[in-house]
Rosetta silent file (secondary structure, phi, psi, omega in degrees, C-alpha in Angstrom):
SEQUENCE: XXXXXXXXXXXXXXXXXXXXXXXXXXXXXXXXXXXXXXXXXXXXXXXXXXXXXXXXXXXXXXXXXXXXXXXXXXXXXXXXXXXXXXXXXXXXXXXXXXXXXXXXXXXXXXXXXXXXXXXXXXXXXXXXXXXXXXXXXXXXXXXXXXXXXXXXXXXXXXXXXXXXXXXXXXXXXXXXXXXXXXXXXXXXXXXXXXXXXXXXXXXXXXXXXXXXXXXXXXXXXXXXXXXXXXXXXXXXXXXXXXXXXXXXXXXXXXXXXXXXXXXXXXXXXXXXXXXXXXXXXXXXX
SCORE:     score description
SCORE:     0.000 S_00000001
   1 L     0.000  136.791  169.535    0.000    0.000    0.000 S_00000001
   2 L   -64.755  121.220 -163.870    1.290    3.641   -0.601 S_00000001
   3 E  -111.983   96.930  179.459    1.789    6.080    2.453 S_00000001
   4 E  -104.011  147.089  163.251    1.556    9.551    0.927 S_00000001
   5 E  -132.575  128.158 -153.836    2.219   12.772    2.794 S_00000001
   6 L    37.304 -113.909  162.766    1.492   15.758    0.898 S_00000001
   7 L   -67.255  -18.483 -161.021    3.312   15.139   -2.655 S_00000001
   8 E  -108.394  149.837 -162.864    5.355   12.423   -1.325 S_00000001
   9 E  -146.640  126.850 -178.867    4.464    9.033   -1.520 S_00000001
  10 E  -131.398  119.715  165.073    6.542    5.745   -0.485 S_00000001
  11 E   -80.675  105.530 -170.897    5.873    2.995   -2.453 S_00000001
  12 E   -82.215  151.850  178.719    6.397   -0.806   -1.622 S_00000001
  13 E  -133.066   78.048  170.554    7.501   -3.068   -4.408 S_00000001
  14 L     5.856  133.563  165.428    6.616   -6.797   -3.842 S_00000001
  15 L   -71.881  156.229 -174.489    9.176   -9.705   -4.021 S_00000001
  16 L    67.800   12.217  166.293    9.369  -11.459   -7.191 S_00000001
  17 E  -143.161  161.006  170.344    7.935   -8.164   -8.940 S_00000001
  18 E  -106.778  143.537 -155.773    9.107   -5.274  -10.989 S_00000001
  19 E  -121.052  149.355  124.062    7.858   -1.593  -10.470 S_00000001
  20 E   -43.351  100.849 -161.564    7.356    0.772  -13.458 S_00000001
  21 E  -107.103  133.081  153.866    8.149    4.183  -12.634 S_00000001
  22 E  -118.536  161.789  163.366    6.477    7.205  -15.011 S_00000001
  23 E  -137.927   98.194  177.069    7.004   10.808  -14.611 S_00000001
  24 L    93.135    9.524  178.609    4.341   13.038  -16.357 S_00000001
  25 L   101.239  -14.452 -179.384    2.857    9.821  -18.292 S_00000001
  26 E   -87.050  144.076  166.568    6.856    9.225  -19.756 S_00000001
  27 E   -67.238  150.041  169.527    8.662    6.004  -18.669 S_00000001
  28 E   -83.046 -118.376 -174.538   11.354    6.492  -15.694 S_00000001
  29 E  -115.655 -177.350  173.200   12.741    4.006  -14.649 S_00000001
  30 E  -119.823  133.710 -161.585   12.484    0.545  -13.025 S_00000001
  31 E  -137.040  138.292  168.608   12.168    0.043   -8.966 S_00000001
  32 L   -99.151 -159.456 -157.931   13.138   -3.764   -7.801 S_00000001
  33 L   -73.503  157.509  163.934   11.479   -5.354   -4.686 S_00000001
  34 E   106.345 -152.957 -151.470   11.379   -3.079   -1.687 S_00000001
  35 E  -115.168  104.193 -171.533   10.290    0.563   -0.558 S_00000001
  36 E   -80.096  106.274  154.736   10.148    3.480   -3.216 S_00000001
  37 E   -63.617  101.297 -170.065   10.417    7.172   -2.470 S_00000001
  38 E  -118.969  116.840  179.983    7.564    8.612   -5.462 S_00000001
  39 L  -103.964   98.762  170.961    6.886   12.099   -5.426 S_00000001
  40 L   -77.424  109.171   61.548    3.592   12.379   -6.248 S_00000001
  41 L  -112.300   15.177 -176.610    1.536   13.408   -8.983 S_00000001
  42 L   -75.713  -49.830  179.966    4.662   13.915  -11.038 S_00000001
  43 E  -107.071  148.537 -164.118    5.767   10.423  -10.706 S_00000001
  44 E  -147.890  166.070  145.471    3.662    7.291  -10.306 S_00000001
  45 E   -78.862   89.161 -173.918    4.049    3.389  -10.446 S_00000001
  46 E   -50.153  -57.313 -163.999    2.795    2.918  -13.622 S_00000001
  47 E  -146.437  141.885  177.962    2.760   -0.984  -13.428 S_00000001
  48 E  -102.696   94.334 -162.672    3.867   -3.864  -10.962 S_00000001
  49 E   -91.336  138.505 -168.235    5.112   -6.623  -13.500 S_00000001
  50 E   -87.361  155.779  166.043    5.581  -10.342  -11.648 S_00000001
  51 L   -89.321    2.828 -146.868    8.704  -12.021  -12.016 S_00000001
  52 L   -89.899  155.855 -171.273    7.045  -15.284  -11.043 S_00000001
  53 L   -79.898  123.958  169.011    7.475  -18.475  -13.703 S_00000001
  54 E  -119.592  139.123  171.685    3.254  -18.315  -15.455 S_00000001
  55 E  -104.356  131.118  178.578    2.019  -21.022  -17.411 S_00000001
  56 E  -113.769   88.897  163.275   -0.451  -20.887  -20.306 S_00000001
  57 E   -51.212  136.819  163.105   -2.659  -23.684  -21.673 S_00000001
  58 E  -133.883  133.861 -175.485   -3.349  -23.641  -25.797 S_00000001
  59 E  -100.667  143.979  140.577   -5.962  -26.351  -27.077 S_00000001
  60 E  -121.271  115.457  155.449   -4.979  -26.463  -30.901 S_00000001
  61 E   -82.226  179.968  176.785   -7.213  -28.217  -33.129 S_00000001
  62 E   172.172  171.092 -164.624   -5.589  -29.752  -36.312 S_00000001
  63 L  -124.701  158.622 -162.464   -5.162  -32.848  -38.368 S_00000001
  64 L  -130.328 -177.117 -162.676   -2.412  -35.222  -39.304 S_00000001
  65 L   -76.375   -2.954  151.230   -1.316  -36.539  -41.971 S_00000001
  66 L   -73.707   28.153 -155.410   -3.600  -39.541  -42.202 S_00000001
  67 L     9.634   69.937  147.105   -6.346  -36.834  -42.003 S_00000001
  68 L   -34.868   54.430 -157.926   -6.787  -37.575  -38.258 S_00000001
  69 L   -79.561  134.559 -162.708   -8.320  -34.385  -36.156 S_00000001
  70 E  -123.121  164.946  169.964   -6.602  -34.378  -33.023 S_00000001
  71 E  -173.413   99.520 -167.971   -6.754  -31.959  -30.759 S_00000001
  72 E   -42.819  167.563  153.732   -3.445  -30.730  -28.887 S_00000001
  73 E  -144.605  125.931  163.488   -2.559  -28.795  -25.282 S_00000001
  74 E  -117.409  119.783  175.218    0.217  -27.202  -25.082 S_00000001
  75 E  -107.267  140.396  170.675    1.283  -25.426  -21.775 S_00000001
  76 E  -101.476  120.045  179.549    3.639  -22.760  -22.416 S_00000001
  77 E  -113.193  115.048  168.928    5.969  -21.521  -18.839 S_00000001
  78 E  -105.826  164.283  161.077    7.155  -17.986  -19.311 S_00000001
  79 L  -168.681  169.887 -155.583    8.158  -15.395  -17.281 S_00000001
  80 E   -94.741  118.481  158.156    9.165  -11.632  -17.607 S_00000001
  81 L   -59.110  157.604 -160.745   13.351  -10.957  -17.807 S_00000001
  82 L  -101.214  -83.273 -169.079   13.785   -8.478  -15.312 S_00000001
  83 L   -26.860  -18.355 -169.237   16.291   -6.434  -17.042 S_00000001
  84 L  -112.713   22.605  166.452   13.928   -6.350  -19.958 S_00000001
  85 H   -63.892  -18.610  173.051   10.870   -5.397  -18.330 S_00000001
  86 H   -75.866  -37.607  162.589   10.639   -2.424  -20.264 S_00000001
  87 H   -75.458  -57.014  167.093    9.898   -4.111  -23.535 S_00000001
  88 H   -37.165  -30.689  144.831    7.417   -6.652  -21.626 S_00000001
  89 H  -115.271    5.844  178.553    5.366   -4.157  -20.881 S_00000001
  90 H   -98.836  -29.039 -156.927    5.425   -1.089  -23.563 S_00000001
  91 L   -71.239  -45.183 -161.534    6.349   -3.381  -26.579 S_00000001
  92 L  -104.130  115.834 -161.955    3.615   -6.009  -26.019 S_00000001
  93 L   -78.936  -32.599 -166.249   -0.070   -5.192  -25.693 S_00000001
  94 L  -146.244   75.871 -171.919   -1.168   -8.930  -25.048 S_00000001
  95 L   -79.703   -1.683  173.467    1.449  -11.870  -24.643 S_00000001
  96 L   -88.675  -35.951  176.417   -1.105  -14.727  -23.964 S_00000001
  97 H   -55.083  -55.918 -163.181   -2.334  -13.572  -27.681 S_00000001
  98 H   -71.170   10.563 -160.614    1.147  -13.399  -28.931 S_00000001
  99 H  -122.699  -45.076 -179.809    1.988  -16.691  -27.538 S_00000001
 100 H   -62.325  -34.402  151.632   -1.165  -18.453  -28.710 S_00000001
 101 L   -39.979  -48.534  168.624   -0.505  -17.104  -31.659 S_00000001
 102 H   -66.112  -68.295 -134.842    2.844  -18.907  -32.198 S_00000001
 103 H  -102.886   11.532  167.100    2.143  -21.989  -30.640 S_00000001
 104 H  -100.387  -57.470 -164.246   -1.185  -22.529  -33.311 S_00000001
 105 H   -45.981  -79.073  166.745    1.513  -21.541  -35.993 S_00000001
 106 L   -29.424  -64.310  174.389    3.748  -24.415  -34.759 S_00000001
 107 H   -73.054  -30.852 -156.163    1.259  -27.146  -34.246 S_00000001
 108 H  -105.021    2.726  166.458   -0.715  -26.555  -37.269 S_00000001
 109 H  -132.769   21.078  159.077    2.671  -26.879  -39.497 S_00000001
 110 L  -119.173  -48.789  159.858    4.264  -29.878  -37.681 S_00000001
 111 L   -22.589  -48.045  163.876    1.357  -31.755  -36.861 S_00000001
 112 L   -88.827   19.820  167.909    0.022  -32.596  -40.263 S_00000001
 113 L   -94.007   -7.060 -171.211    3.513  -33.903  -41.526 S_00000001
 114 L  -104.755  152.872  157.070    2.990  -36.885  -38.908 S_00000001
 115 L   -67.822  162.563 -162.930    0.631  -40.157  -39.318 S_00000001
 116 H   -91.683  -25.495  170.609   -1.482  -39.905  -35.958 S_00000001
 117 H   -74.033  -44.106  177.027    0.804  -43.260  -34.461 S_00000001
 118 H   -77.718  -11.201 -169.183    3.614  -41.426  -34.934 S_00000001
 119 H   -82.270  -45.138 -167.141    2.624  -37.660  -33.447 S_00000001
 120 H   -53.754  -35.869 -168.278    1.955  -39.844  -29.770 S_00000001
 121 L   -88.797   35.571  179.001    5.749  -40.827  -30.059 S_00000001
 122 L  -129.986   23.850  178.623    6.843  -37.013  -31.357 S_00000001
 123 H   -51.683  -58.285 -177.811    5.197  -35.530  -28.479 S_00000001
 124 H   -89.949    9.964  174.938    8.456  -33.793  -27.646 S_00000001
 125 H   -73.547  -32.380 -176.669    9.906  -33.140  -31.117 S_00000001
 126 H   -57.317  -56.204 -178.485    6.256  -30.664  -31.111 S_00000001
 127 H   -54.502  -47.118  172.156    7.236  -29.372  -27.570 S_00000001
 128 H   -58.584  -14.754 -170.602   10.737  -28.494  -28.829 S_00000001
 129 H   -81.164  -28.792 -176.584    9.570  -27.162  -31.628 S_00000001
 130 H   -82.812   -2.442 -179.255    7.147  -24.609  -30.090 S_00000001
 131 H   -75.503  -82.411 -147.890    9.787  -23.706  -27.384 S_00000001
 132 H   -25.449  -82.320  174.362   12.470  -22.638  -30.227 S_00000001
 133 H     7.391  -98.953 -169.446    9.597  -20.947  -32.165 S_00000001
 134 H   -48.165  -37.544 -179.033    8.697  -18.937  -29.002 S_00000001
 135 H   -50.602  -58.999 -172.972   12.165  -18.714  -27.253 S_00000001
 136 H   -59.581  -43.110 -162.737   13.450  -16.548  -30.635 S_00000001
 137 H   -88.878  -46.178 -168.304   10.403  -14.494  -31.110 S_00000001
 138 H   -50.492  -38.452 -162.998    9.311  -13.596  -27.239 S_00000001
 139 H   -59.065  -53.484  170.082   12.897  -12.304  -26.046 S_00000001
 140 L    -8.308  -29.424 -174.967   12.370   -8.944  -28.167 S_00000001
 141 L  -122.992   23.518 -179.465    9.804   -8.407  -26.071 S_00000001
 142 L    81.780   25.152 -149.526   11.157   -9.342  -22.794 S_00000001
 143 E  -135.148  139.995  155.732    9.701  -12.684  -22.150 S_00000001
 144 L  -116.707   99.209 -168.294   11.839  -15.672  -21.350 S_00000001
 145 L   -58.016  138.180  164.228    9.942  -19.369  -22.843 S_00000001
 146 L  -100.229  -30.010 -150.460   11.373  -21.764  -19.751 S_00000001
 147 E  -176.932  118.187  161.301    9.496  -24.792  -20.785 S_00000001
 148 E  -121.623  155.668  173.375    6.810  -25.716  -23.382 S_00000001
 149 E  -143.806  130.878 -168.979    4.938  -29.281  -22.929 S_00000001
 150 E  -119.487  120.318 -156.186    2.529  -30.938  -24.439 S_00000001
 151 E   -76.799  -10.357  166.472    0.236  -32.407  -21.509 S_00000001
 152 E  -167.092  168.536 -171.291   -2.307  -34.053  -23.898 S_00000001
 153 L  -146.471  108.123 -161.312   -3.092  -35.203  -27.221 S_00000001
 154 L  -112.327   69.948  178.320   -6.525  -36.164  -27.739 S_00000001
 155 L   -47.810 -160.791  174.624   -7.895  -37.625  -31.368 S_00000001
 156 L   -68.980  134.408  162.826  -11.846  -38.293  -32.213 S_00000001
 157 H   -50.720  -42.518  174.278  -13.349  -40.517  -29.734 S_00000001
 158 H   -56.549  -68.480  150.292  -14.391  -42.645  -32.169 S_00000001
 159 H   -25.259  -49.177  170.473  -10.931  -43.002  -33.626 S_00000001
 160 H   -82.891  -88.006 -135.944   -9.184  -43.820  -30.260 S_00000001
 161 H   -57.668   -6.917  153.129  -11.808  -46.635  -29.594 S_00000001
 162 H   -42.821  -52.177 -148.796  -10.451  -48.103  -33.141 S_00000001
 163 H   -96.896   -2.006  157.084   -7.314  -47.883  -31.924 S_00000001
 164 H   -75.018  -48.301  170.210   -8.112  -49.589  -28.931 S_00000001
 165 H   -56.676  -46.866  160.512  -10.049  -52.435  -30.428 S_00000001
 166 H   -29.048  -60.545  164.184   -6.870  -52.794  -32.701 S_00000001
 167 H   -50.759  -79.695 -161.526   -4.446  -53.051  -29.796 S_00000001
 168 H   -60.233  -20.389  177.473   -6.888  -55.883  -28.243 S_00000001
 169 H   -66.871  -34.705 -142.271   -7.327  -57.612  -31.497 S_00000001
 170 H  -102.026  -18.974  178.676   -3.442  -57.423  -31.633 S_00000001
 171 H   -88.193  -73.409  151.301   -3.180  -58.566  -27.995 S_00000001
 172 H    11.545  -97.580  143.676   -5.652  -61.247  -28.383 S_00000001
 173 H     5.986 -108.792  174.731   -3.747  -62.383  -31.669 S_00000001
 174 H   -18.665  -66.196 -168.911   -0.219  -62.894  -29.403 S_00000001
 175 H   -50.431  -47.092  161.159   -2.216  -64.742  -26.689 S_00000001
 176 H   -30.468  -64.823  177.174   -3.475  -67.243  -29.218 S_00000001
 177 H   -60.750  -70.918  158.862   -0.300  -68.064  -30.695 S_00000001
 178 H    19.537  -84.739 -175.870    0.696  -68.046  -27.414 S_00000001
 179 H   -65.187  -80.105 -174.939   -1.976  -70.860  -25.863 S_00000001
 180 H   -19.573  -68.083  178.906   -1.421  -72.516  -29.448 S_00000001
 181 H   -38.626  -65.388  167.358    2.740  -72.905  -28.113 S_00000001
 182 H   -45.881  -56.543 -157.531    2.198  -73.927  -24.880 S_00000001
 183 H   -93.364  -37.706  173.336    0.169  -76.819  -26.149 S_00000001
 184 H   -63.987  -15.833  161.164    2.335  -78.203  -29.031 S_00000001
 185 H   -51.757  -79.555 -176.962    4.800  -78.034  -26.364 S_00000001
 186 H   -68.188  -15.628  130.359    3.135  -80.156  -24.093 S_00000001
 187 H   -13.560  -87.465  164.586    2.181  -82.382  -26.961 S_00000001
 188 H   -37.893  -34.564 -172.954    5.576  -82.854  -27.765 S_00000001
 189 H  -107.052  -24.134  166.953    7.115  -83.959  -24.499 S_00000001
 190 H   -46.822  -57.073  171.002    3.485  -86.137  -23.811 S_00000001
 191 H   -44.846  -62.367 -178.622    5.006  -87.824  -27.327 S_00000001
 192 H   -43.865  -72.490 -168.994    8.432  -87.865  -25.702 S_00000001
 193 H   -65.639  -40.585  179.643    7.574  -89.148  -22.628 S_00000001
 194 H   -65.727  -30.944 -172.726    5.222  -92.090  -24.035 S_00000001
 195 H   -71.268  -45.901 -178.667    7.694  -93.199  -26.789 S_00000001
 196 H   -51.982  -43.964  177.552   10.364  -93.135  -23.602 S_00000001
 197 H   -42.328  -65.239 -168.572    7.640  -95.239  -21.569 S_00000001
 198 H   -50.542  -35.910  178.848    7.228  -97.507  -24.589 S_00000001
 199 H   -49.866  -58.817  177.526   11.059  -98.069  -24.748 S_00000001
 200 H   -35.591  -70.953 -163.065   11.198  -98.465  -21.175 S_00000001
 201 H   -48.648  -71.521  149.874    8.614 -100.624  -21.586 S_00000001
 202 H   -27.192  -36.979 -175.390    9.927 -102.664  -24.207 S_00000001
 203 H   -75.239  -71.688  171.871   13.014 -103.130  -22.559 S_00000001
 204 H   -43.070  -52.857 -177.568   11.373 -104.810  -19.592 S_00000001
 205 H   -64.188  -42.373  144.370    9.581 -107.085  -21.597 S_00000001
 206 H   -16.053  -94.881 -174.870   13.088 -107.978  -23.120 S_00000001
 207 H   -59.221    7.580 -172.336   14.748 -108.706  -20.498 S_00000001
 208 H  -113.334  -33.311  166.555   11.650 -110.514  -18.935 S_00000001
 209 H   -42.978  -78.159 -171.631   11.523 -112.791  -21.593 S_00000001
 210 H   -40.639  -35.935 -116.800   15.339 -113.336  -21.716 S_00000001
 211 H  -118.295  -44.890 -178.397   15.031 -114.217  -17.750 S_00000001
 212 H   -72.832  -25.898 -172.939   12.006 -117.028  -18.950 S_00000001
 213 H   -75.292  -45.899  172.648   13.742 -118.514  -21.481 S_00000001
 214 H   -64.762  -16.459 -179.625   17.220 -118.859  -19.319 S_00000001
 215 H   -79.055  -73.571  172.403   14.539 -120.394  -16.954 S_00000001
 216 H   -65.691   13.256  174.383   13.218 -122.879  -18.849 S_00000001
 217 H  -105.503  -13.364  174.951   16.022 -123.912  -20.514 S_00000001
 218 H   -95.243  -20.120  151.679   17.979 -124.369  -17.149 S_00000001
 219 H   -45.792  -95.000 -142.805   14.155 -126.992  -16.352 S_00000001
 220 H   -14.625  -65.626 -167.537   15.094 -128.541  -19.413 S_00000001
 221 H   -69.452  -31.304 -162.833   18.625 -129.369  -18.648 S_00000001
 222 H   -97.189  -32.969  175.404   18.308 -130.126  -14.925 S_00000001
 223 H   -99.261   19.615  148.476   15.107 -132.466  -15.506 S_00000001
 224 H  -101.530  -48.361 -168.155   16.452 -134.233  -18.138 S_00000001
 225 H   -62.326  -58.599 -175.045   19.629 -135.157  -16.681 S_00000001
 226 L   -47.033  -77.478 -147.790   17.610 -136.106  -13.388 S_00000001
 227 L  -102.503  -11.338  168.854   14.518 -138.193  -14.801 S_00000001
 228 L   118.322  -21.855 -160.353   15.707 -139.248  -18.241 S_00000001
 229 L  -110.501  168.862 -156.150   13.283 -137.733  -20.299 S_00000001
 230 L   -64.779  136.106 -172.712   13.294 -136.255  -23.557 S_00000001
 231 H   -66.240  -16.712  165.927   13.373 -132.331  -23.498 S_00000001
 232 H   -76.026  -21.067  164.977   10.054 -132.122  -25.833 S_00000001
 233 H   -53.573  -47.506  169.695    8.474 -134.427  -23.244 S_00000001
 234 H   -34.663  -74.666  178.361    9.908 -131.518  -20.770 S_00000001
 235 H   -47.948  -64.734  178.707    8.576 -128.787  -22.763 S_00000001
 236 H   -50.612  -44.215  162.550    4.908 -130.587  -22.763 S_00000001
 237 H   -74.822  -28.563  156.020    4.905 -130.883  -19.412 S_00000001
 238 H   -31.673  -48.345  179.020    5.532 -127.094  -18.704 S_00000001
 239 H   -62.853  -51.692 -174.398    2.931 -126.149  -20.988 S_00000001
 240 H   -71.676  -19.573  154.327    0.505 -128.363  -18.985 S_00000001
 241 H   -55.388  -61.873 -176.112    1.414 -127.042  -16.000 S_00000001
 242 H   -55.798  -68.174 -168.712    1.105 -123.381  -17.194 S_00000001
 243 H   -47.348  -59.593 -176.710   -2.327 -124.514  -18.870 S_00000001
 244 H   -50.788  -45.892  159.452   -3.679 -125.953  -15.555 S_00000001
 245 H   -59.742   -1.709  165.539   -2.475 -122.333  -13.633 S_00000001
 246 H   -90.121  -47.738 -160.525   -4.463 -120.441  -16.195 S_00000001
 247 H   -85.455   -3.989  171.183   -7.387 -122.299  -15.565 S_00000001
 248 H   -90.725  -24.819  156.022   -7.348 -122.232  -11.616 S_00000001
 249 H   -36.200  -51.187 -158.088   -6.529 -118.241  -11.976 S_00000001
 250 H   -91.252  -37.220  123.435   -9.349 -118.044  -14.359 S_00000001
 251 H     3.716  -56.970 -169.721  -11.543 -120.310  -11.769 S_00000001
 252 L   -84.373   10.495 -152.583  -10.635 -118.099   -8.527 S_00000001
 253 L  -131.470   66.745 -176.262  -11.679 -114.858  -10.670 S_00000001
 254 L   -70.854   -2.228  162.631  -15.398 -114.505  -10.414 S_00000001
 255 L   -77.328  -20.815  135.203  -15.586 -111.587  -12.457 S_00000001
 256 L    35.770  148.736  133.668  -14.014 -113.310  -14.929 S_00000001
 257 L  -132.323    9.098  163.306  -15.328 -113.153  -18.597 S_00000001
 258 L   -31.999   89.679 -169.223  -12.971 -115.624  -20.739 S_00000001
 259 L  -105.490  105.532  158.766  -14.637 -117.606  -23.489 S_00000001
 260 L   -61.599  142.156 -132.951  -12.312 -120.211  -24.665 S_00000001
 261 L  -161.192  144.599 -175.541  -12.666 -121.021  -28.128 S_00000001
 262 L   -65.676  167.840  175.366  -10.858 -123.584  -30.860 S_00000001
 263 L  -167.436   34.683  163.103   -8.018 -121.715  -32.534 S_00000001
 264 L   -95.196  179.810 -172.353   -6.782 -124.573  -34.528 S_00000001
 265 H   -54.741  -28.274  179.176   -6.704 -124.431  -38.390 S_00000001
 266 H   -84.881   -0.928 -168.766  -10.184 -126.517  -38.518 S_00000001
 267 H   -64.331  -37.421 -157.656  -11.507 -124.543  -35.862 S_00000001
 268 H   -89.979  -45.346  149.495  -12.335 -121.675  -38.157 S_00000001
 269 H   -41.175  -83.913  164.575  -14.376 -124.231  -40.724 S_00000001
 270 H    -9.716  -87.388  164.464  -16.082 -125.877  -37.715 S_00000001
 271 H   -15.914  -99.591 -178.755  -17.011 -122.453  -36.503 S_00000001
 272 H   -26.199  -47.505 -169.400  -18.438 -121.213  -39.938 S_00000001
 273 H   -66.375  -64.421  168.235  -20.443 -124.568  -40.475 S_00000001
 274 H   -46.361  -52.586  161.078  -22.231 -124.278  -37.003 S_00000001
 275 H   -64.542  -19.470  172.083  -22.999 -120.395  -37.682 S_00000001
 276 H  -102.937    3.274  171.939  -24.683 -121.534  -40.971 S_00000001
 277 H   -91.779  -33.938  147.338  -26.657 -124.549  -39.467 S_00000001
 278 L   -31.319  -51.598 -174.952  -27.591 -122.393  -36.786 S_00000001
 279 H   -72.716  -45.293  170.847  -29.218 -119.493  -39.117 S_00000001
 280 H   -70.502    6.941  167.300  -31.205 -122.348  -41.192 S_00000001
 281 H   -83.677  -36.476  166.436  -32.393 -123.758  -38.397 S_00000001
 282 H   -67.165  -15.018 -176.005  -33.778 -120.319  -37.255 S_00000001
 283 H   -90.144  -40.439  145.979  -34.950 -119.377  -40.503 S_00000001
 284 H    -1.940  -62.782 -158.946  -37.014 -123.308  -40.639 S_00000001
 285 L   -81.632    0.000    0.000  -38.486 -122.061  -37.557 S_00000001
């Protein structure tokens, strides 16, 4: 606040601002932060200009080169040079116009050289560009650009949900193949592991074999020498052993279901004869 006594006046001058001095309606001078001696009505404090960093949103629409419309924010952080305060405020009538001005100038000639995939990843080749821009033209007028950024980038609603469904088709896609891997995988080692079983398997049955055959043939030998008899007499009695232990197995087994059945060469005649005396007798009837 000013404390005047008669013509005299003492002015305070804020931190972080610059005072404007006139005398008679003509610029003075410049008063920095602190307490002013103004002899008043010849001299006045024209203007208090802040020194403080100010930011300025600009929406720019515009279109890209896939004829996209998008529609940009750019905040622009300025602030007044102190030394230069004199051009900041006599030169420049309006600096959010002059700034807005520039930074539609910028976007509206970089922006349609880009496909709309490519402007999200040139977000800061735009910001640098509208800093330069602005950096060259504001200092003339006392303005320092600190920082331009551009905090959003927004196409047609319609457009981003495209470009969403696109992504998830494209995600989707991956996952597929994906599932699809994972199972020809485990395919593959299910194959792996059964052909290993089957070896395995094989193997046993080898050697299980080998172990009956070294069996009977050490019968053979020890119950020949012992009783005399021939080794196909041997061998016949083995079998008839083995046949009688199938049939008390198959005896103790009441669940059992075993139809024994001829399986010699005439067996299969036999058979056949009996199934066709069998049908005429049913068709007779």
């Amino acid at each position: 606040m000013p404390a005047c006594t008669g013509c005299c006046c003492f002015q305070c001058i804020r931190t972080s601002e610059m005072g404007v001095i006139e005398r008679c309606g003509a610029y003075h001078t410049l008063k920095a932060a602190g307490a002013s001696f103004v002899c008043w009505p010849f001299f006045d404090v024209r203007a208090r200009l802040s020194l403080r960093i100010q930011q300025l949103d600009v929406t720019v629409g515009t279109k890209t080169k896939d004829n996209v419309f998008v529609e940009v924010v750019i905040a622009v952080q300025y602030k007044i040079i102190a030394d230069q305060a004199y051009n900041a405020f006599y030169k420049l009538q309006n600096p959010h116009e002059q700034i807005t001005s520039y930074v539609f100038d910028v976007v509206r000639s970089t922006i349609p050289k880009m496909p709309l995939d490519e402007t999200f990843a040139a977000k800061d080749d735009v910001a640098h560009a509208v800093r330069d821009q602005l950096t060259e033209v504001m200092a003339q007028y006392g303005y320092s650009i600190t920082k331009a950024l551009v905090i959003d980038l927004n196409p047609d609603p319609k457009v981003k949900a495209a470009m969403n469904e696109i992504n998830a088709q494209k995600r989707l896609k991956e996952a597929t193949v994906d599932k699809a891997e994972g199972e020809k995988i485990l395919l593959v080692k299910a194959a792996e592991a059964d052909a290993e079983s089957k070896y395995l398997s094989g193997v046993g049955v080898a050697r299980q074999r080998s172990a009956i055959v070294a069996g009977l043939k050490e019968s053979v030998v020890g119950f020949s020498g012992g009783v005399g008899a021939t080794p196909r007499d041997v061998m016949d009695l083995l079998l008839l052993t083995q046949y009688f232990d199938m049939l008390r197995e198959v005896g103790q087994n009441g669940a059992g279901k075993t139809l024994f059945m001829n399986h010699g060469p005439s067996a299969v005649t036999e058979l056949q004869a009996n199934m066709r005396n069998q049908l005429m007798a049913g068709m007779k009837k």
